[in-house]
Amino acid sequence: MPHATDPPAHGPVPDGAPGPAPRTPDGAPATAVRSRVALRVNGVHHELDLDHRVTLLDTLREHLDLTGAKKGCDHGQCGACTVLVEGRRANSCLLLAVALHGCEITTVEGLAGPDDTLHPLQRAFMEHDAFQCGYCTPGQLCSAVGALREAAAGHPSHATAAAALAVPGPAALSAEEVRERLSGNLCRCGAYPAIVRAVTDAGADAAATAAGAEVTP
Amino acid sequence: MSPTAATLEPATAAALGAPVPRREGREKVTGAARYAAEQHLPLRAYAWPVPATVARGRITAVDTAGALALPGVLGVLTPYDAPRLGPSDDPTLQLLQDLRVPHRGWYVALAVADTLEGARAAASAVRVTYETEPHDVTLRAGHPGLYTPEEVNGGYPAHREHGDPDGAFEEAPVRVDVRYSVPPLHNHAMEPHAATADWDAERGHLTVYDSCQGTTVVRGVLAGLFGLRADQITVLAEHVGGGFGSKGTPRPHVVLAVMATRYCGRPVTLSLPRRHMAATVGHRAPTLHHLRLGARADGTLTALTHEVTTHTSRVREFVEQAAVPARVMYAVHNSRTTHRVAALDVPTPSWMRAPGEAPGMYALESAMDELADALGMDPVELRVRNDAATEPDGGRPFSSRHLVECLREGARRFGWAGRRPPRREGALLIGAGVAAATYPVYIAPSGARAHARPDGSYLVEVNATDIGTGARTVMAQIAADALRVPLDAVSLSLGNSALPPGPVAGGSTGTASWGWAVHDACTALTDRLARHQGPLPAAGLSASADTTQSAKQKSPYARHAFGAHFAEVQADTVTGEVRVRRLLGVFAAGHILNPRTARSQLIGGMVMGLGMALTEHSGLDPASGDFVERDLAAYHVPTNADVPAIEAHWIDEHDKHLNPMGSKGIGEIGIVGAAAAIGNAVCQATGRRLRELPLTPDRVLAALDAGPEGAGRVAGP
Amino acid sequence: MRPFAYVRATSLQEAADAYAAHPGSRYLGGGTNLVDLMKLGVETPGALIDVSRLPLAEIRELPDGGLRVGATVRNSDLAAHPLVRSRYPLLSRALLAGASGQLRNVATTGGNLLQRTRCGYFQDLSTPCNKREPGSGCGARDGLHRDHAVLGHSEHCIATHPSDMAVALAALDAEVELYGGAGTTRRVAAAEFHRLPGDRPEDDTVIRPGEIVTAVLLPAPAPGAVSLYRKARERASYAFALASVAVVLDLDPGDGRVRRIALAFGGLAHRPWRAAAAEARLTGAVPDPGAVRDAVDAELARARPLRDNAYKLPLARHLACDAIAELTGAHPGSPATP
């Protein structure tokens, strides 16, 4: 898993190819209610013919049989559907697939390494028993990956103290910071304390690795 | 040897008591674990139900033309044309059978289409017209419809009385006479109720992947409703995204999914929209509590009355047994515990984590705190003073009761003895509170099979459902110890109605009920293996168990788990916002079989108790008759930021009167009393007693801005 | 959700043309509110004009020391921007107090302004709502309205605007830039961008059909001015405000009098509520607790609380008085934020 220092901007650059207005990605007439949509999901390129109403979440679950991302509320109120879009965490239930044409998506199925080595966060979640029913877990994991990247890139949170807000730089993740940054992911089993420990552990490991990398030529 | 006589001794047991990691952990962190709506069957279609938009009345017409004209729509079922269902004990499952609308949100039609988007669009295109009648959704003390039911949930008598509670109360030198209320609450497991149903007409077989707490009961109910034999139905629940009681019995989603697959001949998935759930999967009914406690000056209770007023629907009587825990907790000779209920035009309430105990102990333990205040007595000592040697209601001895030890151990760990007076940090008021917890030991009959393979491995089959409890892991531990083999030699099959029948994951019964059967089957297999000469046959050797006899035996003991919660809170005098700083629980729940999963479950219950105390509330709009807080933006389940350092500890009990594992259930006791401890802490912090949950900023601020003492309490001399 | 056409615009004019060409269309930014409302059936556009990839994702410093924030800048990027954090910490704070990390990654500046009320009756097609369906009535007025407006509501609508960011922008005297087609733009004060419901609750803002939010313009901060955003909510995170307050305060270091104060409330009205009466009373005054309380009370005297939401008045009073006390150093707690 790359540890980005700066979360890339949401969405790729406009897909070039200036053309006559208004148009759809493949130039179909604007009355069409379906489009060809290209998505790269967990490193695999997909070309799909999708009804415009289909969300990214339903694309993953119903069209690509990637059911790791969960539907908890379908309205951006629970976080179970969280995936990484262009490296940033997002609620996939509120994203229309057609609007993501050309985007890179990572789901929980894509967190482990190519040899099935678990992501440090996945290992930490198992070590700390950071889930019970498991339904919010994929969203928690993707959210935690995104949150650690955001912290590394210096994104503040509601829990960030005034002094740290004024001076940008990588954010130190106290338990309070982790709690706030992961509050977009509800867990009804109440695994929060274990989730915080898991993310704090994995975050510290990642930070140590990053620090080690800096001094190594 | 009697299969029930042997008790596993922790000293000889290798797996039980060890913090074994969840067996399905890897599947859950990689997204490989599949839930009910995630079964990709060929030609699968999708169903979307249509809720009633009136609170009471009759359907006069259903216009499906607009829906049927949409592309990909396979059909719309209505009460006029839906297949007739067979009988069921639960009238909430008699869906699309008549034109009556008993409450808002009741399902009046079902759209089926070949895509999810199509099904949703079709459902919203169905036009239903109604003849409305005046409705009433507002519970209040003195409601003319109130009556005393015969029984309350759990099969308890609604009314119990001992001695002369009124006379004793009047004579008591110190009295507390208080009223509390708990609003409707919603389970809101993260996985919505969902089912994928597949009717194979050729084979005459129905396969259902259901998000439920027990597949045996779902199979039984579906058989009755659809006129099928049990062996024509397979219900599967490999992974379930939480239930907290709301998936304890079949809910409308599974009945409608089966209707749809039988109608269109294709597999059908129905996942309930979150906003429908408040009205269709049960809720914790609101409860109004009137408590009167009388005590001598030394704190000895002389009178206790707990009167509960609640609602049920017009469809089915369900009475939250909130006065029942007062029959267990404290030694008092003069008592009345009673329930009154009104059938309103509301959705049918049902089980939510610790039904009865959760709201009942909030009220009782808050009143005990008020009594301690009135006595000028430490609230821990007041509870210790009134500890009961025998169950107050029935007089039976307790099989084990370590409430006092929980209070003492909790006080020690929390630093209660040095409980400081309420203090102030800037705008924050800080205080601490305590409350006790209890939950009964239930057990239900279960079957199990154990199978030894020639390669030295074992397969244990038990129809447990792992809704996040860790059942899969604990069943393997029980099996490994009974078989006296290493844990990794045991594989487990569960969540499948084709297995020997098993009860639901509910009432904190799972481990005891399934585990007893697993223990017995494995013990029998061990005996069989000991008698076996030579190598095992290629098919291996098996043994079965059925605990119907042993589980139904009436115990001469009163069997309950106990516990104590300690909370430290801060109340913001600017905003009225209350946050918990620390929450610590100590529980005595028999032998803890897996400290790792047990701790998670206990903490999880405490988190739900925190929500009950501070953030969760639902209300019925008198005008529309609907729950107003229907989605997860409006209904405030606690977030990570709401949950501070929480600790759960326990006192390991060695209770020989439970089951071969010596365990009591732990799924529910964590929520019981947590809200009272938090409320009591808020009272200490602010000097104001709030008696209406949850303790939201509006209420706290109003209390802070008002006088130092609320109304309703009669203090002693 | 009914089927709709989709157009990805690559320029403002293309977007405006597409809007004109498709009756009943909506611009799509991050979609976090629009897609939500489409699923509920509240929004039923015939076409979505996707403006999220327009080149409007830049935050640029202006020659006068102000800041120009492009309309498609994501909420998280705006909150994290070094110049916002150092010069407009109030704005960072307001953004970070709203929604969740993943929503802020997607929600845009323009979309945040244009998000619609979370009134439960507005979201429920089976109840009357004048905002959703003009003339149908107001379900909230007779129903449960704990979260609803106490200021500036009308008999037709008692909804509140849910944005935290907009409250900060109102206090910061920001402006909203709108593209009206054919190369024309106009600017509207952020505090005037949202409307009071009056008899047209269907119009949340003063935006005209087809106009596109292109940027938010922040004036240069006054040297020495301090600011604060405080929000009260039912849970510690991921919840809309019961009430919130944004304050920008510029004190004369010599005599301690208020040179300028901007005070805005969230959660109380159909728009961020700029407390003009309170500001007028405090300008030139020494902001001691008594004066502040009188000024805030003068503002809140205009309120008309409903059956369930009278608590918002003491809550707003507490929030405002405490925030100003903190900024003036009169607060017993923490020091004023820079």
Coordinates of C-alpha atoms in Angstrom, one line a residue, chain A residues 34 51-55 58-75 77-80 107-112 115-118 121-138 140-141 175-176 178-197, chain B residues 21-22 24-26 28-35 37-40 44 46 48 71 115-118 120-121 186-192 239-242 244 271 273-275 277 352-353 466-469 596-605 607-608 611 616 631-646:
Chain A
R34 CA -27.0 4.9 -19.6
D51 CA -27.7 3.2 -15.8
H52 CA -26.9 6.7 -14.7
R53 CA -28.7 6.0 -11.4
V54 CA -26.3 3.4 -10.4
T55 CA -24.1 4.5 -7.5
D58 CA -24.1 -0.6 -6.3
T59 CA -21.6 -0.9 -9.1
L60 CA -19.2 -2.6 -6.9
R61 CA -21.7 -4.8 -5.1
E62 CA -24.2 -5.7 -7.9
H63 CA -22.1 -5.4 -11.1
L64 CA -18.6 -6.3 -10.1
D65 CA -19.4 -8.8 -7.3
L66 CA -17.2 -6.8 -4.9
T67 CA -19.4 -7.0 -1.8
G68 CA -16.8 -5.9 0.7
A69 CA -18.1 -2.3 0.6
K70 CA -21.4 -2.5 2.7
K71 CA -24.7 -0.8 2.4
G72 CA -25.7 0.3 5.8
C73 CA -27.9 3.3 5.1
D74 CA -27.4 4.2 1.4
H75 CA -27.5 7.9 2.3
Q77 CA -25.1 8.5 7.2
C78 CA -23.1 5.5 8.4
G79 CA -19.9 5.1 6.5
A80 CA -20.2 1.3 5.9
T107 CA -12.1 -1.3 -1.9
V108 CA -11.4 -3.4 1.1
E109 CA -10.7 -6.3 -1.2
G110 CA -7.8 -4.3 -2.6
L111 CA -6.1 -3.5 0.7
A112 CA -4.2 -6.7 1.0
D115 CA 0.4 -12.2 -2.2
D116 CA -2.6 -11.8 0.2
T117 CA -0.4 -10.2 2.8
L118 CA -2.8 -8.3 5.0
L121 CA -4.6 -2.1 9.5
Q122 CA -6.3 -5.4 8.7
R123 CA -3.8 -7.1 10.9
A124 CA -4.3 -4.6 13.7
F125 CA -8.1 -4.9 13.5
M126 CA -7.7 -8.7 14.0
E127 CA -5.2 -8.3 16.8
H128 CA -7.3 -5.8 18.7
D129 CA -10.7 -7.6 18.0
A130 CA -11.8 -4.3 16.5
F131 CA -15.1 -5.7 15.1
Q132 CA -17.9 -8.0 16.0
C133 CA -20.5 -8.5 13.3
G134 CA -18.0 -7.2 10.7
Y135 CA -20.5 -5.2 8.7
C136 CA -19.0 -1.8 9.3
T137 CA -15.5 -3.2 9.2
P138 CA -14.6 -2.8 5.5
Q140 CA -13.8 1.4 9.0
L141 CA -10.7 0.0 7.3
A175 CA -6.7 8.7 20.6
E176 CA -9.0 11.8 20.5
V178 CA -8.5 9.0 15.8
R179 CA -11.9 9.0 17.4
E180 CA -12.9 12.3 15.6
R181 CA -11.4 11.3 12.3
L182 CA -13.2 7.9 12.3
S183 CA -16.6 9.3 13.5
G184 CA -18.0 9.0 10.0
N185 CA -18.1 5.3 10.4
L186 CA -20.8 4.0 12.8
C187 CA -20.3 0.7 14.6
R188 CA -23.5 -0.5 16.4
C189 CA -21.6 -3.4 18.0
G190 CA -19.6 -0.7 19.8
A191 CA -16.1 -1.8 18.9
Y192 CA -14.9 1.8 18.9
P193 CA -12.3 1.5 21.7
A194 CA -10.7 -1.4 19.9
I195 CA -10.9 0.3 16.6
V196 CA -9.0 3.3 18.1
R197 CA -6.3 1.1 19.4
Chain B
P21 CA -9.2 -14.7 18.1
R22 CA -12.4 -14.8 16.0
E24 CA -13.9 -15.5 10.8
G25 CA -11.6 -12.5 11.4
R26 CA -9.8 -12.7 8.1
K28 CA -14.3 -9.9 7.8
V29 CA -11.3 -7.7 7.4
T30 CA -10.8 -8.7 3.7
G31 CA -14.4 -8.2 2.7
A32 CA -14.7 -11.9 1.9
A33 CA -17.5 -12.5 4.5
R34 CA -20.8 -12.5 2.6
Y35 CA -24.0 -11.3 4.1
A37 CA -27.9 -9.5 0.3
E38 CA -24.6 -10.5 -1.2
Q39 CA -25.5 -13.8 -2.8
H40 CA -25.0 -13.5 -6.5
R44 CA -31.3 -12.5 -9.5
Y46 CA -34.7 -7.2 -6.6
W48 CA -38.6 -3.0 -2.9
P71 CA -38.6 -0.9 -17.9
T115 CA -32.4 -4.2 -11.1
L116 CA -32.1 -2.4 -7.8
E117 CA -32.7 1.0 -9.4
G118 CA -35.7 -0.4 -11.2
R120 CA -36.9 1.4 -6.2
A121 CA -38.3 3.4 -9.0
H186 CA -34.2 1.6 17.5
N187 CA -31.9 -1.4 17.2
H188 CA -30.3 -0.2 14.0
A189 CA -27.9 -3.1 13.4
M190 CA -25.5 -1.9 10.8
E191 CA -26.7 -4.5 8.3
P192 CA -30.3 -3.7 7.3
H239 CA -22.6 -13.9 8.6
V240 CA -25.1 -11.5 10.1
G241 CA -24.4 -7.8 10.5
G242 CA -25.8 -7.5 14.0
F244 CA -29.6 -6.7 18.9
S271 CA -32.8 -5.3 1.6
P273 CA -34.2 0.7 3.1
R274 CA -32.9 2.1 6.4
R275 CA -35.7 4.6 6.6
M277 CA -36.8 -0.1 9.5
M352 CA -34.0 -4.6 21.7
R353 CA -30.9 -5.6 23.6
D466 CA -22.9 -15.7 14.9
I467 CA -24.3 -12.2 14.7
G468 CA -21.0 -10.8 15.9
T469 CA -21.0 -12.4 19.3
R596 CA -11.3 -11.5 24.1
T597 CA -14.8 -11.7 22.5
A598 CA -16.5 -11.3 25.9
R599 CA -14.8 -8.0 26.6
S600 CA -15.8 -6.8 23.1
Q601 CA -19.4 -7.8 23.8
L602 CA -19.6 -6.2 27.2
I603 CA -18.0 -3.0 26.0
G604 CA -20.4 -3.0 23.0
G605 CA -23.4 -3.2 25.4
V607 CA -21.6 1.8 24.3
M608 CA -25.2 1.1 23.5
G611 CA -26.2 6.0 23.4
E616 CA -30.6 8.1 21.1
D631 CA -32.6 7.5 9.4
L632 CA -29.1 7.4 10.8
A633 CA -28.6 11.2 10.4
A634 CA -31.6 11.9 12.7
Y635 CA -31.4 8.9 15.0
H636 CA -28.1 9.4 16.8
V637 CA -26.3 6.2 17.4
P638 CA -23.1 7.1 19.2
T639 CA -20.1 7.8 17.0
N640 CA -16.5 7.0 17.8
A641 CA -16.0 10.5 19.2
D642 CA -18.7 9.9 21.8
V643 CA -17.0 6.8 23.2
P644 CA -14.1 7.4 25.7
A645 CA -11.9 4.9 27.4
I646 CA -14.3 2.1 28.3

